Amino acid sequence: MEAIVQEIQDLKKQRQAIILAHYYQWPEVQDVADIVGDSLELAKAAARTEAEVIVLCGVHFMAESAALLAPEKTVLLPESSAGCPMADMVGEEQLVQWKEAHPQAKVVAYVNTSAVVKALSDVCCTSANAVQVVASLPKEEKVLFLPDRNLGAYVAAQTGRELELWPGWCNTHAKVRMGDLQAAKKAYPQALVLAHPECRPEVLAAADQITSTAGMIRFAENSTAEEFLIVTEEGVLHRLQQACPEKKFYLATSKLFCPNMKKTSLRSVRAALKNMKPAVAVTPAVRQLALQSLQRMLELS
Ligand code: 13P
Ligand code: SF4
């Protein structure tokens, strides 16, 4: 075992820590984690862990969600500047104004949002349960969906609901254009196309399956197909290949790289455990409201 991996394991024991990593992390970071998952699975793992310390290898909103769900634990985000540009596309003031313009509406917030935005929302969702969450709201209720317009449009089509969409997007998934997908399909004509709902609508329309990262893994495991074209951040290929070593996975384009997700390294994980920082916490007033939105989501999924 590499020395740094051993050091991380030793520190983890000493600190009574658990390491949670998102599927978009570097393979070596995924391999050192106790649990690798999508944002829903990581939130659930944070809520149930008995560890004293949670090291969240992902981006800021994921660490905040862990802090909301496990307030008595120390939550460490190894790279404090690892944010989600899409989550930053909606701020408190803008959301207050949007709500004022639609006073009767319910607000559904993708978990890719700050705790303050979650606190101003009625219920959260992830890409794995967004359809289920919106479908659970009474039909006569108007719904404001934020911040991802692509996920929102997909959910609207799936539920037959008219949603008001916030004009946000993911810088990584939106980079994939039809030309990229057409070229990849030409190179791998046998492959089934699995796309994340954050992709552009025209890319989603050309996909065989639209699903979250965890959904892609389940789909590939249960499918009789042998080859898959993956249209989400490249990190997920590591887990896909581990789960289905006999199948072939191709990334639709090398543009599918999230620079924020890739900030975390083994060195930063070791430093976080050694120094017990950077820690992420949420003020009690924000927590009380944001937690309600997150818990409503967890009750539904
Ligand atoms: P998942 O909800 O599939 O984990 O995706 C999170 C994310 O950041 C997508 O870009
Ligand atoms: Fe945010 Fe997109 Fe990166 Fe996910 S892939 S963390 S949505 S920028």
PDB file of C-alpha atoms and ligand atoms in Angstrom:
ATOM      1  CA  MET A   1       0.000   0.000   0.000  1.00  0.00           C
ATOM      2  CA  GLU A   2       1.219   3.492  -0.829  1.00  0.00           C
ATOM      3  CA  ALA A   3       2.563   5.307   2.272  1.00  0.00           C
ATOM      4  CA  ILE A   4       0.075   8.157   2.016  1.00  0.00           C
ATOM      5  CA  VAL A   5      -2.853   5.721   1.861  1.00  0.00           C
ATOM      6  CA  GLN A   6      -1.593   4.030   5.040  1.00  0.00           C
ATOM      7  CA  GLU A   7      -1.221   7.430   6.729  1.00  0.00           C
ATOM      8  CA  ILE A   8      -4.809   8.310   5.789  1.00  0.00           C
ATOM      9  CA  GLN A   9      -6.046   4.972   7.166  1.00  0.00           C
ATOM     10  CA  ASP A  10      -4.133   5.545  10.440  1.00  0.00           C
ATOM     11  CA  LEU A  11      -5.399   9.116  10.820  1.00  0.00           C
ATOM     12  CA  LYS A  12      -8.916   7.971  10.017  1.00  0.00           C
ATOM     13  CA  LYS A  13      -8.810   5.496  12.885  1.00  0.00           C
ATOM     14  CA  GLN A  14      -7.259   8.010  15.272  1.00  0.00           C
ATOM     15  CA  ARG A  15      -9.923  10.641  14.452  1.00  0.00           C
ATOM     16  CA  GLN A  16     -12.787   8.112  14.307  1.00  0.00           C
ATOM     17  CA  ALA A  17     -13.519   9.445  10.869  1.00  0.00           C
ATOM     18  CA  ILE A  18     -15.419   8.243   7.836  1.00  0.00           C
ATOM     19  CA  ILE A  19     -14.424   9.266   4.312  1.00  0.00           C
ATOM     20  CA  LEU A  20     -17.252   9.890   1.847  1.00  0.00           C
ATOM     21  CA  ALA A  21     -16.396  10.484  -1.812  1.00  0.00           C
ATOM     22  CA  HIS A  22     -18.512  11.465  -4.803  1.00  0.00           C
ATOM     23  CA  TYR A  23     -18.273   9.449  -8.029  1.00  0.00           C
ATOM     24  CA  TYR A  24     -16.639  12.468  -9.713  1.00  0.00           C
ATOM     25  CA  GLN A  25     -13.533  12.297  -7.488  1.00  0.00           C
ATOM     26  CA  TRP A  26     -10.132  11.073  -8.727  1.00  0.00           C
ATOM     27  CA  PRO A  27      -9.903   7.240  -8.677  1.00  0.00           C
ATOM     28  CA  GLU A  28      -7.301   7.218  -5.875  1.00  0.00           C
ATOM     29  CA  VAL A  29      -9.575   9.388  -3.713  1.00  0.00           C
ATOM     30  CA  GLN A  30     -12.551   7.096  -4.400  1.00  0.00           C
ATOM     31  CA  ASP A  31     -10.388   4.114  -3.462  1.00  0.00           C
ATOM     32  CA  VAL A  32      -9.482   5.532  -0.052  1.00  0.00           C
ATOM     33  CA  ALA A  33     -13.135   6.295   0.780  1.00  0.00           C
ATOM     34  CA  ASP A  34     -15.418   4.204   3.011  1.00  0.00           C
ATOM     35  CA  ILE A  35     -18.404   5.108   0.870  1.00  0.00           C
ATOM     36  CA  VAL A  36     -18.458   6.297  -2.737  1.00  0.00           C
ATOM     37  CA  GLY A  37     -21.798   7.586  -3.944  1.00  0.00           C
ATOM     38  CA  ASP A  38     -23.923  10.176  -5.677  1.00  0.00           C
ATOM     39  CA  SER A  39     -25.127  13.212  -3.777  1.00  0.00           C
ATOM     40  CA  LEU A  40     -28.206  11.392  -2.445  1.00  0.00           C
ATOM     41  CA  GLU A  41     -26.219   8.394  -1.189  1.00  0.00           C
ATOM     42  CA  LEU A  42     -23.618  10.652   0.460  1.00  0.00           C
ATOM     43  CA  ALA A  43     -26.323  12.667   2.239  1.00  0.00           C
ATOM     44  CA  LYS A  44     -27.889   9.434   3.523  1.00  0.00           C
ATOM     45  CA  ALA A  45     -24.490   8.134   4.651  1.00  0.00           C
ATOM     46  CA  ALA A  46     -23.789  11.365   6.547  1.00  0.00           C
ATOM     47  CA  ALA A  47     -27.172  11.151   8.262  1.00  0.00           C
ATOM     48  CA  ARG A  48     -26.611   7.596   9.550  1.00  0.00           C
ATOM     49  CA  THR A  49     -22.895   7.454  10.372  1.00  0.00           C
ATOM     50  CA  GLU A  50     -21.666   6.942  13.909  1.00  0.00           C
ATOM     51  CA  ALA A  51     -18.222   8.341  13.123  1.00  0.00           C
ATOM     52  CA  GLU A  52     -17.090  11.509  14.905  1.00  0.00           C
ATOM     53  CA  VAL A  53     -15.662  13.128  11.808  1.00  0.00           C
ATOM     54  CA  ILE A  54     -16.927  13.144   8.214  1.00  0.00           C
ATOM     55  CA  VAL A  55     -14.402  13.869   5.478  1.00  0.00           C
ATOM     56  CA  LEU A  56     -16.447  14.871   2.452  1.00  0.00           C
ATOM     57  CA  CYS A  57     -14.502  14.486  -0.785  1.00  0.00           C
ATOM     58  CA  GLY A  58     -16.698  16.478  -3.098  1.00  0.00           C
ATOM     59  CA  VAL A  59     -17.823  20.085  -3.346  1.00  0.00           C
ATOM     60  CA  HIS A  60     -18.995  22.611  -0.757  1.00  0.00           C
ATOM     61  CA  PHE A  61     -22.760  22.008  -0.948  1.00  0.00           C
ATOM     62  CA  MET A  62     -22.203  18.296  -0.242  1.00  0.00           C
ATOM     63  CA  ALA A  63     -20.223  19.097   2.920  1.00  0.00           C
ATOM     64  CA  GLU A  64     -22.925  21.562   3.954  1.00  0.00           C
ATOM     65  CA  SER A  65     -25.599  18.900   3.479  1.00  0.00           C
ATOM     66  CA  ALA A  66     -23.549  16.553   5.673  1.00  0.00           C
ATOM     67  CA  ALA A  67     -23.236  19.311   8.308  1.00  0.00           C
ATOM     68  CA  LEU A  68     -27.012  19.856   8.180  1.00  0.00           C
ATOM     69  CA  LEU A  69     -27.769  16.169   8.624  1.00  0.00           C
ATOM     70  CA  ALA A  70     -25.075  15.456  11.234  1.00  0.00           C
ATOM     71  CA  PRO A  71     -24.728  18.676  13.283  1.00  0.00           C
ATOM     72  CA  GLU A  72     -22.879  17.026  16.159  1.00  0.00           C
ATOM     73  CA  LYS A  73     -20.078  15.792  13.864  1.00  0.00           C
ATOM     74  CA  THR A  74     -17.101  17.642  12.478  1.00  0.00           C
ATOM     75  CA  VAL A  75     -17.456  17.853   8.695  1.00  0.00           C
ATOM     76  CA  LEU A  76     -14.238  18.408   6.770  1.00  0.00           C
ATOM     77  CA  LEU A  77     -14.056  19.522   3.135  1.00  0.00           C
ATOM     78  CA  PRO A  78     -10.403  18.837   2.208  1.00  0.00           C
ATOM     79  CA  GLU A  79     -10.311  21.630  -0.389  1.00  0.00           C
ATOM     80  CA  SER A  80     -12.130  24.691   0.910  1.00  0.00           C
ATOM     81  CA  SER A  81     -12.329  26.283  -2.553  1.00  0.00           C
ATOM     82  CA  ALA A  82     -14.084  23.261  -4.107  1.00  0.00           C
ATOM     83  CA  GLY A  83     -17.445  24.831  -4.933  1.00  0.00           C
ATOM     84  CA  CYS A  84     -20.167  24.183  -7.472  1.00  0.00           C
ATOM     85  CA  PRO A  85     -20.522  27.070  -9.965  1.00  0.00           C
ATOM     86  CA  MET A  86     -24.145  26.077 -10.561  1.00  0.00           C
ATOM     87  CA  ALA A  87     -24.947  26.306  -6.831  1.00  0.00           C
ATOM     88  CA  ASP A  88     -23.467  29.814  -6.897  1.00  0.00           C
ATOM     89  CA  MET A  89     -25.905  30.856  -9.635  1.00  0.00           C
ATOM     90  CA  VAL A  90     -28.664  31.452  -7.106  1.00  0.00           C
ATOM     91  CA  GLY A  91     -28.281  33.669  -4.061  1.00  0.00           C
ATOM     92  CA  GLU A  92     -30.507  34.532  -1.123  1.00  0.00           C
ATOM     93  CA  GLU A  93     -31.734  37.916  -2.395  1.00  0.00           C
ATOM     94  CA  GLN A  94     -32.510  36.655  -5.896  1.00  0.00           C
ATOM     95  CA  LEU A  95     -34.505  33.766  -4.476  1.00  0.00           C
ATOM     96  CA  VAL A  96     -36.461  36.029  -2.132  1.00  0.00           C
ATOM     97  CA  GLN A  97     -37.415  38.164  -5.149  1.00  0.00           C
ATOM     98  CA  TRP A  98     -38.423  35.109  -7.188  1.00  0.00           C
ATOM     99  CA  LYS A  99     -40.615  33.885  -4.350  1.00  0.00           C
ATOM    100  CA  GLU A 100     -42.214  37.322  -3.998  1.00  0.00           C
ATOM    101  CA  ALA A 101     -43.129  37.215  -7.682  1.00  0.00           C
ATOM    102  CA  HIS A 102     -44.821  33.805  -7.131  1.00  0.00           C
ATOM    103  CA  PRO A 103     -46.168  33.966  -3.568  1.00  0.00           C
ATOM    104  CA  GLN A 104     -48.292  30.795  -3.765  1.00  0.00           C
ATOM    105  CA  ALA A 105     -45.607  28.593  -5.297  1.00  0.00           C
ATOM    106  CA  LYS A 106     -43.627  25.759  -3.724  1.00  0.00           C
ATOM    107  CA  VAL A 107     -39.855  25.917  -4.160  1.00  0.00           C
ATOM    108  CA  VAL A 108     -37.984  22.731  -5.097  1.00  0.00           C
ATOM    109  CA  ALA A 109     -34.225  23.135  -4.658  1.00  0.00           C
ATOM    110  CA  TYR A 110     -31.738  20.782  -6.260  1.00  0.00           C
ATOM    111  CA  VAL A 111     -29.226  19.855  -3.534  1.00  0.00           C
ATOM    112  CA  ASN A 112     -26.631  21.735  -5.594  1.00  0.00           C
ATOM    113  CA  THR A 113     -27.486  24.899  -3.630  1.00  0.00           C
ATOM    114  CA  SER A 114     -26.224  26.676  -0.508  1.00  0.00           C
ATOM    115  CA  ALA A 115     -27.774  25.963   2.898  1.00  0.00           C
ATOM    116  CA  VAL A 116     -29.279  29.477   2.826  1.00  0.00           C
ATOM    117  CA  VAL A 117     -31.096  28.686  -0.428  1.00  0.00           C
ATOM    118  CA  LYS A 118     -32.247  25.336   0.979  1.00  0.00           C
ATOM    119  CA  ALA A 119     -33.596  27.210   4.014  1.00  0.00           C
ATOM    120  CA  LEU A 120     -35.737  29.369   1.708  1.00  0.00           C
ATOM    121  CA  SER A 121     -37.037  26.320  -0.173  1.00  0.00           C
ATOM    122  CA  ASP A 122     -39.819  23.849   0.602  1.00  0.00           C
ATOM    123  CA  VAL A 123     -38.156  20.613  -0.414  1.00  0.00           C
ATOM    124  CA  CYS A 124     -34.825  19.496  -1.869  1.00  0.00           C
ATOM    125  CA  CYS A 125     -34.130  16.944  -4.580  1.00  0.00           C
ATOM    126  CA  THR A 126     -31.162  15.307  -6.259  1.00  0.00           C
ATOM    127  CA  SER A 127     -30.928  14.118  -9.835  1.00  0.00           C
ATOM    128  CA  ALA A 128     -31.836  10.644  -8.519  1.00  0.00           C
ATOM    129  CA  ASN A 129     -35.191  11.656  -7.025  1.00  0.00           C
ATOM    130  CA  ALA A 130     -36.196  14.986  -8.656  1.00  0.00           C
ATOM    131  CA  VAL A 131     -39.054  13.409 -10.639  1.00  0.00           C
ATOM    132  CA  GLN A 132     -40.369  11.642  -7.521  1.00  0.00           C
ATOM    133  CA  VAL A 133     -40.139  14.822  -5.402  1.00  0.00           C
ATOM    134  CA  VAL A 134     -41.972  17.038  -7.917  1.00  0.00           C
ATOM    135  CA  ALA A 135     -44.588  14.333  -8.571  1.00  0.00           C
ATOM    136  CA  SER A 136     -45.299  14.207  -4.823  1.00  0.00           C
ATOM    137  CA  LEU A 137     -46.465  17.834  -4.776  1.00  0.00           C
ATOM    138  CA  PRO A 138     -50.211  18.434  -5.245  1.00  0.00           C
ATOM    139  CA  LYS A 139     -51.023  19.062  -8.950  1.00  0.00           C
ATOM    140  CA  GLU A 140     -52.691  22.404  -8.299  1.00  0.00           C
ATOM    141  CA  GLU A 141     -49.524  23.789  -6.711  1.00  0.00           C
ATOM    142  CA  LYS A 142     -47.251  26.004  -8.783  1.00  0.00           C
ATOM    143  CA  VAL A 143     -43.616  24.884  -8.564  1.00  0.00           C
ATOM    144  CA  LEU A 144     -40.438  26.946  -8.771  1.00  0.00           C
ATOM    145  CA  PHE A 145     -37.462  24.715  -9.599  1.00  0.00           C
ATOM    146  CA  LEU A 146     -33.856  25.790  -9.110  1.00  0.00           C
ATOM    147  CA  PRO A 147     -31.055  26.155 -10.057  1.00  0.00           C
ATOM    148  CA  ASP A 148     -30.607  23.724 -12.988  1.00  0.00           C
ATOM    149  CA  ARG A 149     -32.837  24.516 -15.957  1.00  0.00           C
ATOM    150  CA  ASN A 150     -31.877  21.305 -17.774  1.00  0.00           C
ATOM    151  CA  LEU A 151     -32.798  19.023 -14.885  1.00  0.00           C
ATOM    152  CA  GLY A 152     -35.918  21.161 -14.384  1.00  0.00           C
ATOM    153  CA  ALA A 153     -37.009  20.809 -18.018  1.00  0.00           C
ATOM    154  CA  TYR A 154     -36.442  17.050 -17.838  1.00  0.00           C
ATOM    155  CA  VAL A 155     -38.522  16.796 -14.639  1.00  0.00           C
ATOM    156  CA  ALA A 156     -41.286  18.908 -16.207  1.00  0.00           C
ATOM    157  CA  ALA A 157     -41.441  16.533 -19.183  1.00  0.00           C
ATOM    158  CA  GLN A 158     -41.418  13.419 -16.977  1.00  0.00           C
ATOM    159  CA  THR A 159     -44.106  14.649 -14.584  1.00  0.00           C
ATOM    160  CA  GLY A 160     -46.250  16.542 -17.099  1.00  0.00           C
ATOM    161  CA  ARG A 161     -46.025  19.552 -14.762  1.00  0.00           C
ATOM    162  CA  GLU A 162     -45.392  23.140 -15.751  1.00  0.00           C
ATOM    163  CA  LEU A 163     -42.417  24.303 -13.716  1.00  0.00           C
ATOM    164  CA  GLU A 164     -40.950  27.776 -13.405  1.00  0.00           C
ATOM    165  CA  LEU A 165     -37.246  27.235 -14.061  1.00  0.00           C
ATOM    166  CA  TRP A 166     -34.328  29.175 -12.667  1.00  0.00           C
ATOM    167  CA  PRO A 167     -31.856  29.940 -15.487  1.00  0.00           C
ATOM    168  CA  GLY A 168     -28.917  27.985 -14.023  1.00  0.00           C
ATOM    169  CA  TRP A 169     -26.746  25.271 -15.527  1.00  0.00           C
ATOM    170  CA  CYS A 170     -23.730  23.084 -14.862  1.00  0.00           C
ATOM    171  CA  ASN A 171     -20.606  24.368 -16.592  1.00  0.00           C
ATOM    172  CA  THR A 172     -19.337  20.814 -17.044  1.00  0.00           C
ATOM    173  CA  HIS A 173     -22.418  19.060 -18.435  1.00  0.00           C
ATOM    174  CA  ALA A 174     -23.458  22.037 -20.593  1.00  0.00           C
ATOM    175  CA  LYS A 175     -20.124  21.796 -22.433  1.00  0.00           C
ATOM    176  CA  VAL A 176     -21.357  18.679 -24.227  1.00  0.00           C
ATOM    177  CA  ARG A 177     -22.862  19.707 -27.579  1.00  0.00           C
ATOM    178  CA  MET A 178     -24.729  17.595 -30.110  1.00  0.00           C
ATOM    179  CA  GLY A 179     -21.634  17.531 -32.339  1.00  0.00           C
ATOM    180  CA  ASP A 180     -19.634  15.890 -29.525  1.00  0.00           C
ATOM    181  CA  LEU A 181     -22.289  13.245 -28.982  1.00  0.00           C
ATOM    182  CA  GLN A 182     -22.697  12.557 -32.703  1.00  0.00           C
ATOM    183  CA  ALA A 183     -18.934  12.068 -33.088  1.00  0.00           C
ATOM    184  CA  ALA A 184     -18.837   9.724 -30.081  1.00  0.00           C
ATOM    185  CA  LYS A 185     -21.830   7.737 -31.366  1.00  0.00           C
ATOM    186  CA  LYS A 186     -20.089   7.372 -34.718  1.00  0.00           C
ATOM    187  CA  ALA A 187     -16.945   6.078 -33.008  1.00  0.00           C
ATOM    188  CA  TYR A 188     -18.904   3.618 -30.821  1.00  0.00           C
ATOM    189  CA  PRO A 189     -22.104   2.794 -32.711  1.00  0.00           C
ATOM    190  CA  GLN A 190     -22.901  -0.238 -30.511  1.00  0.00           C
ATOM    191  CA  ALA A 191     -22.773   1.685 -27.253  1.00  0.00           C
ATOM    192  CA  LEU A 192     -25.890   2.639 -25.278  1.00  0.00           C
ATOM    193  CA  VAL A 193     -25.897   6.341 -24.361  1.00  0.00           C
ATOM    194  CA  LEU A 194     -26.331   7.073 -20.644  1.00  0.00           C
ATOM    195  CA  ALA A 195     -26.713  10.796 -19.899  1.00  0.00           C
ATOM    196  CA  HIS A 196     -27.013  12.848 -16.710  1.00  0.00           C
ATOM    197  CA  PRO A 197     -30.099  15.110 -16.640  1.00  0.00           C
ATOM    198  CA  GLU A 198     -27.865  18.198 -16.269  1.00  0.00           C
ATOM    199  CA  CYS A 199     -27.007  17.835 -19.979  1.00  0.00           C
ATOM    200  CA  ARG A 200     -28.588  20.085 -22.621  1.00  0.00           C
ATOM    201  CA  PRO A 201     -32.103  19.026 -23.753  1.00  0.00           C
ATOM    202  CA  GLU A 202     -30.943  18.083 -27.270  1.00  0.00           C
ATOM    203  CA  VAL A 203     -28.237  15.831 -25.794  1.00  0.00           C
ATOM    204  CA  LEU A 204     -30.800  14.224 -23.469  1.00  0.00           C
ATOM    205  CA  ALA A 205     -33.142  13.665 -26.407  1.00  0.00           C
ATOM    206  CA  ALA A 206     -30.398  11.603 -28.084  1.00  0.00           C
ATOM    207  CA  ALA A 207     -29.719   9.452 -24.980  1.00  0.00           C
ATOM    208  CA  ASP A 208     -30.942   5.892 -24.423  1.00  0.00           C
ATOM    209  CA  GLN A 209     -31.150   6.400 -20.667  1.00  0.00           C
ATOM    210  CA  ILE A 210     -31.289   9.599 -18.593  1.00  0.00           C
ATOM    211  CA  THR A 211     -30.212   9.008 -15.020  1.00  0.00           C
ATOM    212  CA  SER A 212     -28.132  10.135 -12.055  1.00  0.00           C
ATOM    213  CA  THR A 213     -24.603   8.830 -11.545  1.00  0.00           C
ATOM    214  CA  ALA A 214     -25.776   6.048  -9.205  1.00  0.00           C
ATOM    215  CA  GLY A 215     -28.541   5.263 -11.686  1.00  0.00           C
ATOM    216  CA  MET A 216     -25.951   4.802 -14.440  1.00  0.00           C
ATOM    217  CA  ILE A 217     -24.072   2.248 -12.369  1.00  0.00           C
ATOM    218  CA  ARG A 218     -27.245   0.294 -11.590  1.00  0.00           C
ATOM    219  CA  PHE A 219     -28.340   0.463 -15.220  1.00  0.00           C
ATOM    220  CA  ALA A 220     -24.992  -0.813 -16.546  1.00  0.00           C
ATOM    221  CA  GLU A 221     -24.975  -3.644 -13.976  1.00  0.00           C
ATOM    222  CA  ASN A 222     -28.451  -4.815 -14.956  1.00  0.00           C
ATOM    223  CA  SER A 223     -28.232  -4.250 -18.714  1.00  0.00           C
ATOM    224  CA  THR A 224     -27.434  -6.969 -21.218  1.00  0.00           C
ATOM    225  CA  ALA A 225     -25.555  -4.361 -23.314  1.00  0.00           C
ATOM    226  CA  GLU A 226     -21.761  -4.616 -23.385  1.00  0.00           C
ATOM    227  CA  GLU A 227     -20.779  -1.061 -24.298  1.00  0.00           C
ATOM    228  CA  PHE A 228     -21.858   2.312 -22.958  1.00  0.00           C
ATOM    229  CA  LEU A 229     -21.247   5.905 -23.903  1.00  0.00           C
ATOM    230  CA  ILE A 230     -21.167   7.949 -20.710  1.00  0.00           C
ATOM    231  CA  VAL A 231     -22.360  11.550 -20.698  1.00  0.00           C
ATOM    232  CA  THR A 232     -21.461  12.763 -17.225  1.00  0.00           C
ATOM    233  CA  GLU A 233     -18.289  13.720 -15.355  1.00  0.00           C
ATOM    234  CA  GLU A 234     -15.461  11.327 -16.168  1.00  0.00           C
ATOM    235  CA  GLY A 235     -14.828  10.196 -12.554  1.00  0.00           C
ATOM    236  CA  VAL A 236     -17.819   7.858 -12.670  1.00  0.00           C
ATOM    237  CA  LEU A 237     -16.021   5.628 -15.194  1.00  0.00           C
ATOM    238  CA  HIS A 238     -13.791   4.353 -12.388  1.00  0.00           C
ATOM    239  CA  ARG A 239     -16.749   2.933 -10.491  1.00  0.00           C
ATOM    240  CA  LEU A 240     -18.496   1.714 -13.637  1.00  0.00           C
ATOM    241  CA  GLN A 241     -15.397  -0.232 -14.609  1.00  0.00           C
ATOM    242  CA  GLN A 242     -15.096  -1.692 -11.088  1.00  0.00           C
ATOM    243  CA  ALA A 243     -18.773  -2.678 -11.051  1.00  0.00           C
ATOM    244  CA  CYS A 244     -18.732  -4.201 -14.563  1.00  0.00           C
ATOM    245  CA  PRO A 245     -15.156  -5.229 -15.412  1.00  0.00           C
ATOM    246  CA  GLU A 246     -16.290  -7.200 -18.465  1.00  0.00           C
ATOM    247  CA  LYS A 247     -18.124  -4.224 -20.052  1.00  0.00           C
ATOM    248  CA  LYS A 248     -16.748  -1.254 -21.958  1.00  0.00           C
ATOM    249  CA  PHE A 249     -17.368   2.373 -21.024  1.00  0.00           C
ATOM    250  CA  TYR A 250     -16.449   5.368 -23.166  1.00  0.00           C
ATOM    251  CA  LEU A 251     -16.605   9.025 -22.157  1.00  0.00           C
ATOM    252  CA  ALA A 252     -18.665  11.017 -24.677  1.00  0.00           C
ATOM    253  CA  THR A 253     -16.089  13.851 -24.665  1.00  0.00           C
ATOM    254  CA  SER A 254     -13.012  14.807 -22.665  1.00  0.00           C
ATOM    255  CA  LYS A 255     -14.835  18.081 -21.839  1.00  0.00           C
ATOM    256  CA  LEU A 256     -16.683  16.138 -19.129  1.00  0.00           C
ATOM    257  CA  PHE A 257     -14.295  17.170 -16.365  1.00  0.00           C
ATOM    258  CA  CYS A 258     -15.411  19.155 -13.299  1.00  0.00           C
ATOM    259  CA  PRO A 259     -12.385  21.172 -12.100  1.00  0.00           C
ATOM    260  CA  ASN A 260     -13.942  21.684  -8.671  1.00  0.00           C
ATOM    261  CA  MET A 261     -14.600  18.019  -8.058  1.00  0.00           C
ATOM    262  CA  LYS A 262     -11.043  17.274  -9.075  1.00  0.00           C
ATOM    263  CA  LYS A 263      -9.443  19.655  -6.548  1.00  0.00           C
ATOM    264  CA  THR A 264      -9.399  16.997  -3.814  1.00  0.00           C
ATOM    265  CA  SER A 265      -6.217  14.914  -3.678  1.00  0.00           C
ATOM    266  CA  LEU A 266      -4.861  12.266  -1.316  1.00  0.00           C
ATOM    267  CA  ARG A 267      -2.586  14.976   0.086  1.00  0.00           C
ATOM    268  CA  SER A 268      -5.525  17.248   0.885  1.00  0.00           C
ATOM    269  CA  VAL A 269      -7.436  14.363   2.491  1.00  0.00           C
ATOM    270  CA  ARG A 270      -4.405  13.596   4.674  1.00  0.00           C
ATOM    271  CA  ALA A 271      -3.972  17.287   5.590  1.00  0.00           C
ATOM    272  CA  ALA A 272      -7.658  17.611   6.505  1.00  0.00           C
ATOM    273  CA  LEU A 273      -7.465  14.632   8.857  1.00  0.00           C
ATOM    274  CA  LYS A 274      -4.192  15.814  10.361  1.00  0.00           C
ATOM    275  CA  ASN A 275      -5.257  19.428  10.949  1.00  0.00           C
ATOM    276  CA  MET A 276      -9.004  18.817  11.408  1.00  0.00           C
ATOM    277  CA  LYS A 277      -9.729  21.587   8.914  1.00  0.00           C
ATOM    278  CA  PRO A 278     -11.142  23.076   6.728  1.00  0.00           C
ATOM    279  CA  ALA A 279     -14.394  22.397   8.561  1.00  0.00           C
ATOM    280  CA  VAL A 280     -17.835  23.296   7.218  1.00  0.00           C
ATOM    281  CA  ALA A 281     -20.635  24.301   9.568  1.00  0.00           C
ATOM    282  CA  VAL A 282     -24.066  25.909   9.223  1.00  0.00           C
ATOM    283  CA  THR A 283     -25.519  28.471  11.641  1.00  0.00           C
ATOM    284  CA  PRO A 284     -28.358  27.078  13.797  1.00  0.00           C
ATOM    285  CA  ALA A 285     -30.977  29.472  12.354  1.00  0.00           C
ATOM    286  CA  VAL A 286     -30.234  28.477   8.753  1.00  0.00           C
ATOM    287  CA  ARG A 287     -29.859  24.847   9.736  1.00  0.00           C
ATOM    288  CA  GLN A 288     -33.310  24.538  11.247  1.00  0.00           C
ATOM    289  CA  LEU A 289     -35.039  25.548   7.989  1.00  0.00           C
ATOM    290  CA  ALA A 290     -32.592  23.978   5.528  1.00  0.00           C
ATOM    291  CA  LEU A 291     -32.785  20.679   7.367  1.00  0.00           C
ATOM    292  CA  GLN A 292     -36.562  20.577   6.939  1.00  0.00           C
ATOM    293  CA  SER A 293     -36.163  20.805   3.145  1.00  0.00           C
ATOM    294  CA  LEU A 294     -33.522  18.087   3.134  1.00  0.00           C
ATOM    295  CA  GLN A 295     -35.494  15.819   5.441  1.00  0.00           C
ATOM    296  CA  ARG A 296     -38.648  16.168   3.337  1.00  0.00           C
ATOM    297  CA  MET A 297     -36.580  14.896   0.435  1.00  0.00           C
ATOM    298  CA  LEU A 298     -35.140  11.973   2.405  1.00  0.00           C
ATOM    299  CA  GLU A 299     -38.623  10.950   3.567  1.00  0.00           C
ATOM    300  CA  LEU A 300     -39.655  10.744  -0.094  1.00  0.00           C
ATOM    301  CA  SER A 301     -36.701   8.662  -1.295  1.00  0.00           C
TER     302      SER A 301
HETATM  303  P1  13P B   1     -25.505  13.400  -8.605  1.00  0.00           P
HETATM  304  O1  13P B   1     -26.753  13.950  -7.963  1.00  0.00           O
HETATM  305  O2  13P B   1     -25.787  12.445  -9.702  1.00  0.00           O
HETATM  306  O3  13P B   1     -24.583  12.910  -7.594  1.00  0.00           O
HETATM  307  O4  13P B   1     -24.792  14.627  -9.320  1.00  0.00           O
HETATM  308  C1  13P B   1     -24.235  15.669  -8.557  1.00  0.00           C
HETATM  309  C2  13P B   1     -23.607  16.656  -9.416  1.00  0.00           C
HETATM  310  O5  13P B   1     -22.904  17.521  -8.986  1.00  0.00           O
HETATM  311  C3  13P B   1     -23.904  16.523 -10.827  1.00  0.00           C
HETATM  312  O6  13P B   1     -23.137  17.342 -11.563  1.00  0.00           O
HETATM  313 FE1  SF4 B   2     -21.429  21.488  -9.954  1.00  0.00          FE
HETATM  314 FE2  SF4 B   2     -21.491  20.528 -12.431  1.00  0.00          FE
HETATM  315 FE3  SF4 B   2     -19.327  20.144 -10.954  1.00  0.00          FE
HETATM  316 FE4  SF4 B   2     -21.610  18.863 -10.415  1.00  0.00          FE
HETATM  317  S1  SF4 B   2     -20.326  18.632 -12.225  1.00  0.00           S
HETATM  318  S2  SF4 B   2     -20.267  19.875  -8.932  1.00  0.00           S
HETATM  319  S3  SF4 B   2     -23.112  20.435 -10.942  1.00  0.00           S
HETATM  320  S4  SF4 B   2     -20.132  22.125 -11.652  1.00  0.00           S
END
